[in-house]
Coordinates of C-alpha atoms in Angstrom, one line a residue:
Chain A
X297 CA -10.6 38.9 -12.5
X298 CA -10.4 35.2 -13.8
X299 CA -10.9 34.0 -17.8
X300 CA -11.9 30.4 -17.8
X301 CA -11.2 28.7 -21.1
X302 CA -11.3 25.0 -21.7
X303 CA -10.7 23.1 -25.2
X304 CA -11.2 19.3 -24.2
X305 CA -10.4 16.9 -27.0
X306 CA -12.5 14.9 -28.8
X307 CA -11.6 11.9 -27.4
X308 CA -13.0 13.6 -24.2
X309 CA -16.6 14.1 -24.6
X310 CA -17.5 15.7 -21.1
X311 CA -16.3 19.0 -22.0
X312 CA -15.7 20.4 -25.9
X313 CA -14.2 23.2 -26.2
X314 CA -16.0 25.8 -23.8
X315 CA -15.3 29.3 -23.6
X316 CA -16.5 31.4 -20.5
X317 CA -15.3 34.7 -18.8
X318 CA -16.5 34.9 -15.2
X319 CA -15.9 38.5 -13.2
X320 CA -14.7 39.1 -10.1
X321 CA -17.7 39.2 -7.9
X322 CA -20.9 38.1 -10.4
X323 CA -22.8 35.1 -10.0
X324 CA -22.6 33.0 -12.6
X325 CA -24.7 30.1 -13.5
X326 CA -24.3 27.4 -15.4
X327 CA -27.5 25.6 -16.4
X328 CA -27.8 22.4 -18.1
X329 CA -29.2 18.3 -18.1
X330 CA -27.0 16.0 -16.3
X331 CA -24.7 14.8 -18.1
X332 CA -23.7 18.3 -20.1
X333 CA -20.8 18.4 -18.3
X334 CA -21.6 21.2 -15.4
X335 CA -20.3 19.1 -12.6
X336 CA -16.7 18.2 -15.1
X337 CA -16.7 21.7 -15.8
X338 CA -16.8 23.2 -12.2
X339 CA -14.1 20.7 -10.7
X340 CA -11.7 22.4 -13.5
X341 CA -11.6 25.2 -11.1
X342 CA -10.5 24.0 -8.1
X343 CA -8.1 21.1 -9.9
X344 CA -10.2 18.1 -8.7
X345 CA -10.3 17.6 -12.8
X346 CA -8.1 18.8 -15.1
X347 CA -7.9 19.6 -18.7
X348 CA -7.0 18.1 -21.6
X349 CA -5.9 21.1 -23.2
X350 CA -7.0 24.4 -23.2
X351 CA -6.3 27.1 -20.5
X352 CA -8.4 27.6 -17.1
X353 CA -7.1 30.7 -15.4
X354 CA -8.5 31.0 -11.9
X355 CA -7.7 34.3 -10.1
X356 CA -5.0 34.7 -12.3
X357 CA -3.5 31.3 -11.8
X358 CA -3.1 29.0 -15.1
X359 CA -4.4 25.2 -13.4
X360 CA -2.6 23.9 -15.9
X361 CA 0.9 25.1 -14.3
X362 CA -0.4 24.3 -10.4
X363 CA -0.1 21.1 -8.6
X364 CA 1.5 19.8 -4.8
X365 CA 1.1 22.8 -2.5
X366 CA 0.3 25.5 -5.0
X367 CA -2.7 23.6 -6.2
X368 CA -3.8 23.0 -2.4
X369 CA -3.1 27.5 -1.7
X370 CA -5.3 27.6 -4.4
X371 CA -7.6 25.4 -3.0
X372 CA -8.1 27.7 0.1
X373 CA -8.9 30.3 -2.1
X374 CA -11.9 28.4 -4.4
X375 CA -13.7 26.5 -2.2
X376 CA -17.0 24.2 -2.4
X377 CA -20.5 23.4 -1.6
X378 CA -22.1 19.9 -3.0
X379 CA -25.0 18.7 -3.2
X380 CA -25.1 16.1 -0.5
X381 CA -23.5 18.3 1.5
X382 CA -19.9 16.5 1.7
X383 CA -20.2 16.5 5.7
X384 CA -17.7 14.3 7.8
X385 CA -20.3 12.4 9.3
X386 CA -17.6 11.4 12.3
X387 CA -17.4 15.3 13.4
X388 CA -19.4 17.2 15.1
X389 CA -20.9 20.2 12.8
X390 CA -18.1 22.6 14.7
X391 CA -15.7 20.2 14.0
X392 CA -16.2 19.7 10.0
X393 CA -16.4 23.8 9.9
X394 CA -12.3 23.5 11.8
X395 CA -11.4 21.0 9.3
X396 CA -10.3 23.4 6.7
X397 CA -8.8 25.9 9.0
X398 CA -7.0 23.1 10.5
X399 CA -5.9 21.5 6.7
X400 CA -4.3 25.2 6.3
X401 CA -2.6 24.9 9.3
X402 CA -4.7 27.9 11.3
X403 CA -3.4 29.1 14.5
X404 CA -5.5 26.5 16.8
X405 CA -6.0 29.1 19.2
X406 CA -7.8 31.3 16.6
X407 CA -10.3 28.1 15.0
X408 CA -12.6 28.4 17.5
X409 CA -13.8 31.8 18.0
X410 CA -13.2 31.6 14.0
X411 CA -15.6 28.8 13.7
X412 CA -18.5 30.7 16.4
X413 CA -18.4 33.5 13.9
X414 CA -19.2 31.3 10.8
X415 CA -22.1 29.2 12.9
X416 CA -23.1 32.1 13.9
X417 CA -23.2 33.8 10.2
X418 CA -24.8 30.6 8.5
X419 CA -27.9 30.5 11.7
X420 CA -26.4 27.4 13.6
X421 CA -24.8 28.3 16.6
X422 CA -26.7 26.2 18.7
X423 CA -25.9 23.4 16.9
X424 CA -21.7 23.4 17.3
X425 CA -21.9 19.9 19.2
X426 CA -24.1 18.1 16.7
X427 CA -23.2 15.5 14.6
X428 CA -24.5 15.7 10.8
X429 CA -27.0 12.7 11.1
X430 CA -28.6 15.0 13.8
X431 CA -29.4 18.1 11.2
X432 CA -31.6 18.4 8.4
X433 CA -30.5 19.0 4.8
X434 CA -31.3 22.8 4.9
X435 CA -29.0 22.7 8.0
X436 CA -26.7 20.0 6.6
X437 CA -25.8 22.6 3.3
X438 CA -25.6 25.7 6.0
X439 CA -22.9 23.9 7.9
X440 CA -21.3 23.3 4.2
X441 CA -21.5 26.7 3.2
X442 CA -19.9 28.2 6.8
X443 CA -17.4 25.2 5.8
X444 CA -16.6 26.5 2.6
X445 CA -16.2 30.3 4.0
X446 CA -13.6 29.2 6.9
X447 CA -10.7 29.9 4.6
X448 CA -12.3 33.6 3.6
X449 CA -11.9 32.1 0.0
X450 CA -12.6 34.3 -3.1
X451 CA -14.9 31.6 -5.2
X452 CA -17.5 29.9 -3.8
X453 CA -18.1 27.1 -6.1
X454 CA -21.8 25.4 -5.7
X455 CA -22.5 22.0 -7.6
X456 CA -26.5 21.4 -7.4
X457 CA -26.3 23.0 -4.1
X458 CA -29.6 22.7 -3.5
X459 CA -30.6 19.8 -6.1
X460 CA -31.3 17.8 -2.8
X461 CA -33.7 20.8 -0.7
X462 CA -37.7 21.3 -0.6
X463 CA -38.2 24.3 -2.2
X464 CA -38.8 26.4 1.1
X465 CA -35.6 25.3 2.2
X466 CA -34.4 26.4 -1.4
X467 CA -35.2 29.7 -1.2
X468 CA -33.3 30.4 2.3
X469 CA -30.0 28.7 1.5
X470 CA -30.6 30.8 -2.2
X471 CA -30.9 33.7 -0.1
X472 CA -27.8 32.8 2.1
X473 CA -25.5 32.5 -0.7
X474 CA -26.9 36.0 -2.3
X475 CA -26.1 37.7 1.3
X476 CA -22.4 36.1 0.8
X477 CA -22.1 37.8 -2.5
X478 CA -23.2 40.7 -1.7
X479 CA -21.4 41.2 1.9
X480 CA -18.4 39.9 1.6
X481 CA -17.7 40.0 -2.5
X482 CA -17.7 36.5 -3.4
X483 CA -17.5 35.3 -6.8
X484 CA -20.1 32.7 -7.1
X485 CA -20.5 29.7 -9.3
X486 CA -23.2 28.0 -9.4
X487 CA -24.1 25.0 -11.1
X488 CA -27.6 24.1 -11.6
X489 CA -30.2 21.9 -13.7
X490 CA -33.2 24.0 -12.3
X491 CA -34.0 27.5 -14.2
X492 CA -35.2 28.3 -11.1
X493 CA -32.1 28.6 -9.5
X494 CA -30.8 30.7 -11.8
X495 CA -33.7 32.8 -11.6
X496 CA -33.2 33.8 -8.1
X497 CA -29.6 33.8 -8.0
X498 CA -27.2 34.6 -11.0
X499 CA -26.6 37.6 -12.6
X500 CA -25.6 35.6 -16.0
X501 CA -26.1 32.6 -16.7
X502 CA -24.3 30.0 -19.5
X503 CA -26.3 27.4 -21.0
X504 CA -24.4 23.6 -21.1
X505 CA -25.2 20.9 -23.4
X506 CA -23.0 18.2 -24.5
X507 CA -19.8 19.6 -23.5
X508 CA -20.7 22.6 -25.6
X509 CA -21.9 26.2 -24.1
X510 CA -24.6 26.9 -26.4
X511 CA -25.7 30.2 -24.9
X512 CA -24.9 32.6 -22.7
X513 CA -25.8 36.1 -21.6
X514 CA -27.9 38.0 -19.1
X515 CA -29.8 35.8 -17.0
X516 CA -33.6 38.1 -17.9
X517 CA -32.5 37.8 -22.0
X518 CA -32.1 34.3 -21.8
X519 CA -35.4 33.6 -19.8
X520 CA -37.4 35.8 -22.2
X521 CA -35.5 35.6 -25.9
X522 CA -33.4 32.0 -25.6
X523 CA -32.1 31.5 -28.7
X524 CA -30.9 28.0 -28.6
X525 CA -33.3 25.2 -28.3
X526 CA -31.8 23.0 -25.6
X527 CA -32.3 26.4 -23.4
X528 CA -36.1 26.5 -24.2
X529 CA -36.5 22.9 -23.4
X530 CA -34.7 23.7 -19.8
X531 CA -37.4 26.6 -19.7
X532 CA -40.3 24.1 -20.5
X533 CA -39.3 21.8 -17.7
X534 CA -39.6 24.7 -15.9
X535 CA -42.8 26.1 -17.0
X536 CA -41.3 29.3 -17.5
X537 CA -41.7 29.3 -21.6
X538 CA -44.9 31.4 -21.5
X539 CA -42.8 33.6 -23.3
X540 CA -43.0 32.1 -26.6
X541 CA -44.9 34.4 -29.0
X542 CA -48.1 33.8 -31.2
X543 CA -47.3 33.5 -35.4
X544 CA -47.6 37.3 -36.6
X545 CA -47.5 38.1 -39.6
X546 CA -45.9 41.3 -39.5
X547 CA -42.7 43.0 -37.5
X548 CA -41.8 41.0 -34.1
X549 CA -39.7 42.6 -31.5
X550 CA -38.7 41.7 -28.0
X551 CA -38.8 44.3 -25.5
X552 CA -37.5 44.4 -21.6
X553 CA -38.3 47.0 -19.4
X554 CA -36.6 47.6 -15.9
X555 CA -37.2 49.9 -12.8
X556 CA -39.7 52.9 -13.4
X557 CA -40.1 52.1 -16.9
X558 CA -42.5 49.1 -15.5
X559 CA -44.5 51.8 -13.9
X560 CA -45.1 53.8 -16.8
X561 CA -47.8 54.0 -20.0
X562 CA -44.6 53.7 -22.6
X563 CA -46.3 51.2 -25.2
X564 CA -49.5 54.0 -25.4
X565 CA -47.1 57.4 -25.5
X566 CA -45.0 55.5 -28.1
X567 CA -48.0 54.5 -29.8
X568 CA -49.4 58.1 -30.1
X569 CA -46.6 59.6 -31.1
X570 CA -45.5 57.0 -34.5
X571 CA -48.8 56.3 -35.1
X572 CA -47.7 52.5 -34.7
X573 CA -50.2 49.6 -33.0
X574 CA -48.5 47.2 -30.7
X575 CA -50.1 44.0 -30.8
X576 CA -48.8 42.4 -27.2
X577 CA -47.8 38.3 -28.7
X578 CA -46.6 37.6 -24.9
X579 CA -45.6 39.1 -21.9
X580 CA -45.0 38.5 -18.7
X581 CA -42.9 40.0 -15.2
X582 CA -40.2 38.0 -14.5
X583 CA -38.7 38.4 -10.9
X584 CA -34.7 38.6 -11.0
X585 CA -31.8 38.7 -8.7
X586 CA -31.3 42.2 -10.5
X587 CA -35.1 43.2 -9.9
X588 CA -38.2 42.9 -11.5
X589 CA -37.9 43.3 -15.1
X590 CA -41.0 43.0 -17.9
X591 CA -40.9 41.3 -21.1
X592 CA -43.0 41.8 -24.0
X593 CA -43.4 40.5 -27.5
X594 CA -44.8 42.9 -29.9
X595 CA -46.1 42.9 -33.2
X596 CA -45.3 46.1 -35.3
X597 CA -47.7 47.2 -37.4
X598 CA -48.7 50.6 -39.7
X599 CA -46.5 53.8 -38.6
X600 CA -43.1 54.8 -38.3
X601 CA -42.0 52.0 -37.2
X602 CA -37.8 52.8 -37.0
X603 CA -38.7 55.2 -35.1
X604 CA -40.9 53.3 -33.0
X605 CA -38.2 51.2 -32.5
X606 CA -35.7 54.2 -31.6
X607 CA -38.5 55.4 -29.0
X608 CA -38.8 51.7 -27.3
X609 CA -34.9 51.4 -27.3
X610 CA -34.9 54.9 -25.1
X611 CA -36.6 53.0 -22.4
X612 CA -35.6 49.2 -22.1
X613 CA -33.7 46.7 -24.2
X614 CA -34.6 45.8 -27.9
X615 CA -34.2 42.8 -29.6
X616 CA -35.9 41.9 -33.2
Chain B
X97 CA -10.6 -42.9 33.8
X98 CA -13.5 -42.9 31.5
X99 CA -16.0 -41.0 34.0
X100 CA -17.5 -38.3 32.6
X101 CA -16.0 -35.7 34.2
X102 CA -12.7 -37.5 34.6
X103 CA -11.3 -36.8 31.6
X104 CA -11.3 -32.7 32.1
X105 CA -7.5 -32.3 33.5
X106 CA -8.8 -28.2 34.3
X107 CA -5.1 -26.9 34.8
X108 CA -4.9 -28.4 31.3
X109 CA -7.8 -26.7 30.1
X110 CA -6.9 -23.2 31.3
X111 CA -3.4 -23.1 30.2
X112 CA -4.8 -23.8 26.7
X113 CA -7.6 -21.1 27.0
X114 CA -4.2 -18.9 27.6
X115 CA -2.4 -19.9 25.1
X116 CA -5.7 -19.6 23.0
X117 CA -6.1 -16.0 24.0
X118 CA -2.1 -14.7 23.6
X119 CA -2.3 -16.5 19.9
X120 CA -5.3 -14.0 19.5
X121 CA -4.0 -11.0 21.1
X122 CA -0.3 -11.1 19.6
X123 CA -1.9 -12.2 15.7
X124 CA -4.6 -9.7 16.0
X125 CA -1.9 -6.7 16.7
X126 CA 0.3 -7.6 14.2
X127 CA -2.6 -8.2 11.7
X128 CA -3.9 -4.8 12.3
X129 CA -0.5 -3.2 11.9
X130 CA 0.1 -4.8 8.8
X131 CA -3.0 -5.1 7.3
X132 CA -4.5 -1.4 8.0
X133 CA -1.5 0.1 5.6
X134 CA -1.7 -2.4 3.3
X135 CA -5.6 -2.0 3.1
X136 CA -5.0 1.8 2.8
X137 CA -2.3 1.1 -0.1
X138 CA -4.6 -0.9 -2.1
X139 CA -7.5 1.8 -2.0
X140 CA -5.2 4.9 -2.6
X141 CA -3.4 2.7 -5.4
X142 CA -7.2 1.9 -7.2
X143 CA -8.5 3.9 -9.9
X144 CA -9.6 7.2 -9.4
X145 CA -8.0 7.6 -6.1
X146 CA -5.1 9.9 -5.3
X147 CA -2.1 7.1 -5.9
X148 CA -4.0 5.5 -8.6
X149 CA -1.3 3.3 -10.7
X150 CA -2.1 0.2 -11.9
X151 CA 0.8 -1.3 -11.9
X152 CA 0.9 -0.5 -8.1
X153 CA -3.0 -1.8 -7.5
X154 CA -1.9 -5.0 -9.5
X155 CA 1.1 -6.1 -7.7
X156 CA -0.2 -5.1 -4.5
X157 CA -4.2 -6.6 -5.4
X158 CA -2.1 -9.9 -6.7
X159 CA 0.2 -10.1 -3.6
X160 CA -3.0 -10.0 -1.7
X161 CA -5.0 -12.9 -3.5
X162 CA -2.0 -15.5 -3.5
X163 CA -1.7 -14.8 0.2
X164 CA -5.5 -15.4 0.4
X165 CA -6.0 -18.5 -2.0
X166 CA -3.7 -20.4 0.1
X167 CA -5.3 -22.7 2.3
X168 CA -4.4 -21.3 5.9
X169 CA -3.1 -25.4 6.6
X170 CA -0.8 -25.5 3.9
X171 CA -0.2 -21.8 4.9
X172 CA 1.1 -23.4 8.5
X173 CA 3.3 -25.9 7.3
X174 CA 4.7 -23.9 4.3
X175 CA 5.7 -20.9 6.2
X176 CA 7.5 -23.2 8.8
X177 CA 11.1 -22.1 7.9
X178 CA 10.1 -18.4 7.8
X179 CA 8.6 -18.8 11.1
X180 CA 12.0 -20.6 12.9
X181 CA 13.8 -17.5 10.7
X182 CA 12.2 -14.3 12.6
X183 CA 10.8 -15.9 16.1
X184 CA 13.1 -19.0 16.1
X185 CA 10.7 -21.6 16.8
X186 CA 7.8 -22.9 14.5
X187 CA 5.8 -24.3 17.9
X188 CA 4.0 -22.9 20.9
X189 CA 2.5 -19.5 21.0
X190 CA 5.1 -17.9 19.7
X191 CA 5.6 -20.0 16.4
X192 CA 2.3 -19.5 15.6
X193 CA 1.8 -16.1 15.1
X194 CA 3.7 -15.4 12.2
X195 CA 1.9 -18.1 9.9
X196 CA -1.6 -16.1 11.5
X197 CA -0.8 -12.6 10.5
X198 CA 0.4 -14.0 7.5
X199 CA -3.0 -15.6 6.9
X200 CA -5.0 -12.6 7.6
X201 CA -3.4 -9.7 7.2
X202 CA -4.4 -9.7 3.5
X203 CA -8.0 -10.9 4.8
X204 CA -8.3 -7.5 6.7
X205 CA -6.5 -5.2 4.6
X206 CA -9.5 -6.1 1.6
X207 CA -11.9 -5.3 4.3
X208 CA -10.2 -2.0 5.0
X209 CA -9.8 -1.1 1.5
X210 CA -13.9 -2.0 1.3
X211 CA -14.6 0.3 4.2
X212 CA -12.8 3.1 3.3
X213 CA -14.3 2.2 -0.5
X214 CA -17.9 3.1 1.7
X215 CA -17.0 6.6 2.1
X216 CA -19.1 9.1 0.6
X217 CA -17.1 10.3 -2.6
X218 CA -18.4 13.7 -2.3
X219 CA -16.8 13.8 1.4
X220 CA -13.5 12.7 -0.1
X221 CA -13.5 15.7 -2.8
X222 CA -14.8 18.0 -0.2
X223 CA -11.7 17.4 2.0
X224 CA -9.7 17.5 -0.8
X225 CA -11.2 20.7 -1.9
X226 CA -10.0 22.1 1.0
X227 CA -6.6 22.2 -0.2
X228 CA -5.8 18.8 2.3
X229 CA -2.4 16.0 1.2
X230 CA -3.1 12.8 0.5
X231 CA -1.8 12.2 4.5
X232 CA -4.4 14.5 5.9
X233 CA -7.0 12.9 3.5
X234 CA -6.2 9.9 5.4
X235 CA -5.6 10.7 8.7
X236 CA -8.5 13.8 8.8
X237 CA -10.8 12.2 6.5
X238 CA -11.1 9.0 5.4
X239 CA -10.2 7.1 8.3
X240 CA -12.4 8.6 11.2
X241 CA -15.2 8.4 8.4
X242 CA -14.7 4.3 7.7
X243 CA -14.1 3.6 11.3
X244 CA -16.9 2.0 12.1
X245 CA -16.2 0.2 8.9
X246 CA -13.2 -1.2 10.2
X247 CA -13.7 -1.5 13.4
X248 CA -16.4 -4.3 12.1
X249 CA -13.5 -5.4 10.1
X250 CA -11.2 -6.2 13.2
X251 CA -14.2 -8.0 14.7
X252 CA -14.8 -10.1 11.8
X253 CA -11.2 -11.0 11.1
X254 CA -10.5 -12.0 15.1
X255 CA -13.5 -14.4 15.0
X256 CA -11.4 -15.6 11.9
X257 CA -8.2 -16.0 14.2
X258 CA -10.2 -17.7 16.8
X259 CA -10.5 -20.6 14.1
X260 CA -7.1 -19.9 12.5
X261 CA -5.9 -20.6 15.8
X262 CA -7.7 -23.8 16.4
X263 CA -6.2 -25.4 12.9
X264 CA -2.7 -23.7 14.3
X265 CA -2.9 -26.3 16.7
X266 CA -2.4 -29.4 14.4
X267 CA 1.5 -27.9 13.9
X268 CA 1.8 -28.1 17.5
X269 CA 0.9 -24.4 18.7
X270 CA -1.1 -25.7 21.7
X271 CA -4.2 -23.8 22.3
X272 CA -7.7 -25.1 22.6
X273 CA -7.5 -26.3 19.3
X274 CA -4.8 -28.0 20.2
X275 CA -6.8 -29.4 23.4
X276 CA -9.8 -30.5 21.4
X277 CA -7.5 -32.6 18.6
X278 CA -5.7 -34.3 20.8
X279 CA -7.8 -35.2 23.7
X280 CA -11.2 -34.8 21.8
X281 CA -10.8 -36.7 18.7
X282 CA -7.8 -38.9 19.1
X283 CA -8.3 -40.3 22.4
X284 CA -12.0 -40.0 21.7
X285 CA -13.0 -38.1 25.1
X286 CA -15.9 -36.4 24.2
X287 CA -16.8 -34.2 27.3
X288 CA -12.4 -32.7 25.9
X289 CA -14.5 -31.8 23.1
X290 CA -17.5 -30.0 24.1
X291 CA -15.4 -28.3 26.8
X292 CA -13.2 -26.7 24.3
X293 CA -15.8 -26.0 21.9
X294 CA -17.8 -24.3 24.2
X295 CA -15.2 -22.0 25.3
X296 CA -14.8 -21.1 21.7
X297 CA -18.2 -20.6 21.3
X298 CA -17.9 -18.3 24.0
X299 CA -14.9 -16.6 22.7
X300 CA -16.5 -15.7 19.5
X301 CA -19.6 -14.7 21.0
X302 CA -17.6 -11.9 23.8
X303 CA -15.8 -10.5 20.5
X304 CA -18.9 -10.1 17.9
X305 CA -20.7 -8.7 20.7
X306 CA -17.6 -6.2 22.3
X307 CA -17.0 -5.4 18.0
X308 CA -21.0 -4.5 17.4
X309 CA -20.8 -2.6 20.5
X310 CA -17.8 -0.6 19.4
X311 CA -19.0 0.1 15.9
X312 CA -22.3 1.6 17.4
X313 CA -20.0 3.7 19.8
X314 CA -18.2 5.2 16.7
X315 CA -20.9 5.1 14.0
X316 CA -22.8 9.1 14.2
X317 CA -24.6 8.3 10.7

């Protein structure tokens, strides 16, 4: 659905040379410290920052060929939530929700039954006439996000949406944005420093640091196998590193399990069978937009183990 | 003739409170048509903004800062042909005004440019994530969000008028100013003086508090 690629110069150190494929209707996050790059990165899609060279192909649209009132279609179509909110603090919370529909020149008798609907969607009906001072950050990023949706964009771009929140007030607006992307399709992009986030949210997840994407995959890999070491020290902060195995001297292998698997005596049956002992290094159940999912470290030793191996494959991810 | 009170020739004094207020009226229109563009040019022509060019931003932030270095006496007396060229007169009410818009139009265009500097960037790229020109940016955006900025800025640069005015009234503009120079201090009739200061006074205080009153009415942070 849209390729993003970006080579940036080295004259430009905010972005060097990343590589990312987003599809059409994922959430995708993209983790890193401030100052990686995220928030350069993410204004590549909607043109507020453009390339030095490189391709970025948005919904089929090279950025590097848009500009005047191609660039501002576009726009409609990949819109934005921010961090503090981004609110005209002169309009009344229906009026800052009309402000897009009125930039793309909406049929003013349409904007606002057009605008009840999104209040109404996002919880804040009942607070059409107020002006932002009046509302409280969870509200302030709700009246963002009905803002964002007024066009019926495709992308919903989110830069440390909720960098600013409690985490109660977190976990709703996390929710919110999963009910968009579920209900109505949206490709999401979210841009985070907090592993949390991604936790909750994103299906994948890239890993920023210096300009330079040094991981990427399945958000439940990354939080139970990261392979690069700035993406450990995000999980650290995070205090979600419990993963990390004990020294064994023999053969280590990372194993996910998903759905029924969970439920079931596999490490025993497999252990019967090959006559191989699993010694459990770490483990944990990690809670995922995609479910629950449960990660082990085991130490192989005596047995078959290849075939052990074969047997543990059958029923969740692998990785030595 | 020397009686305290004998000296205040009131017809006198309220023609000049007239011409006092119709300096300040006519400069303070023109200066805010003038100056609110210009104030707009020199933020959209600064770095990082839509128009950024610094050629643009130089000429225009130059421009500005000659305008502004000049004393506004020499101002007066330099701008004297220019004046007689567009109202055809450089005295009365009329021959002042062009010297005064002159003086402060530059004034309050920098404090424009500093309000609309005060608006939350991530407003600015919101709006212009919306897919909005560089006009609706304006108009939409950043305007109704720096009003109260420069609605503080009118109030400021009328106060500065009010004073402008007064010094007008050495090149014969008439005025209070005017009053208080030559009554006041030449013929040394001190109760001239305080009369004229006073209304001043009050004149300044009527717009700082109307100006503080507006900005509250327009300010919903």
């Amino acid at each position: 659905m849209h390729r993003v690629y970006k080579h940036f110069g080295p004259d430009q150190p905010a972005l060097a040379g990343v590589d990312l494929a987003v599809t059409h209707g994922e959430i995708f996050g993209i983790i890193g410290r401030s100052g990686a790059g995220k928030s350069t990165l993410v204004r590549l899609l909607n043109g507020l920052e453009r390339a030095d060279s490189g391709t970025v192909i948005v919904d089929g649209v090279d950025m590097a060929d848009v500009s005047g009132s191609a660039l501002r279609t576009l726009r409609r179509r990949v819109q934005m939530i921010f961090q503090n909110f981004g609110l005209l603090s002169s309009r009344t919370v229906a009026q800052n929700v009309a402000l897009p529909l009125r930039i793309a020149g909406a049929d003013l008798a349409g904007i606002d039954g057009r605008v009840a609907d999104l209040l109404h969607r996002v919880g804040l009906i009942d607070y059409a006439g107020k002006y932002p001072s009046q509302l409280s950050g969870g509200q302030k990023q709700r009246v963002g996000i009905a803002r964002a949706l007024a066009t019926a964009p495709d992308i919903l771009l989110c830069d440390e949406a909720t960098s600013a929140l409690d985490p109660e007030t977190t976990a709703s607006i996390l929710a919110l944005i999963a009910d968009l992307n579920r209900e109505l399709g949206l490709t999401i992009i979210v841009i985070t420093h907090e592993m949390d986030v991604v936790r909750q949210l994103c299906d994948r997840v890239a890993v920023l640091h210096n300009g330079r994407v040094v991981e990427s995959g399945l958000v439940s890999d990354i939080f139970f196998t990261p392979a690069a070491q700035e993406t450990r020290a995000l999980l650290t902060d995070a205090g979600a590193d419990g993963a990390m195995g004990i020294a064994f001297p023999g053969r280590v292998v990372h194993l996910a399990l998903e759905g029924e698997a969970l439920a079931e005596p596999v490490l025993t049956r497999i252990a019967r069978a090959t006559g191989v002992d699993f010694t459990i290094l770490a483990s944990r159940i990690g809670h995922f937009r995609a479910g629950s999912v449960g990660q082990f470290t085991l130490g192989l030793s005596g047995g078959d183990q290849d075939a052990a191996l074969a047997a543990l494959a059958d029923q969740g991810r692998v990785r030595e | 003739m020397t009686g305290v009170s004998g000296n205040l020739y009131w017809s006198e004094i309220s023609r000049a409170s007239l011409e006092t207020l119709a300096m300040l009226g006519g400069s303070l229109a023109l200066t805010i048509l003038f100056g609110l563009p210009l104030g707009i040019l020199l933020f959209l022509t600064s770095p990082g903004q839509p128009w950024a060019s610094r050629a643009a931003s130089g000429l225009l932030g130059f421009a500005v800062n000659l305008l502004r270095a000049v004393p506004f006496i020499i101002l007066l007396i330099v701008m004297i042909p220019l004046t007689v060229l567009l109202v055809g007169t450089s005295l009365g009410v009329l021959g002042a005004i062009p010297p005064l818009v002159v003086g402060a139009a530059p004034f309050f265009a920098r404090l424009v440019e500093t309000a609309l500097r005060e608006v939350d960037r991530s407003t600015v790229q919101a709006v212009q994530a919306m897919g909005a020109t560089t006009r609706e940016l304006v108009l939409l955006a950043l305007l109704p969000e720096a009003l109260p900025g420069i609605v503080a800025g009118i109030t400021i640069t009328a106060i500065t008028l009010v004073s402008f005015t007064a010094m007008a009234g050495v090149v014969g503009a008439g005025g209070l100013g005017d009053l208080a120079i030559r009554f006041g201090y030449q013929r040394f009739q001190t109760d001239v003086m305080i009369v004229t200061v006073v209304l001043l006074l009050l004149l300044v205080q009527c717009l700082q508090m109307m100006g503080d009153r507006l900005v509250r009415y327009f300010s919903h942070r």
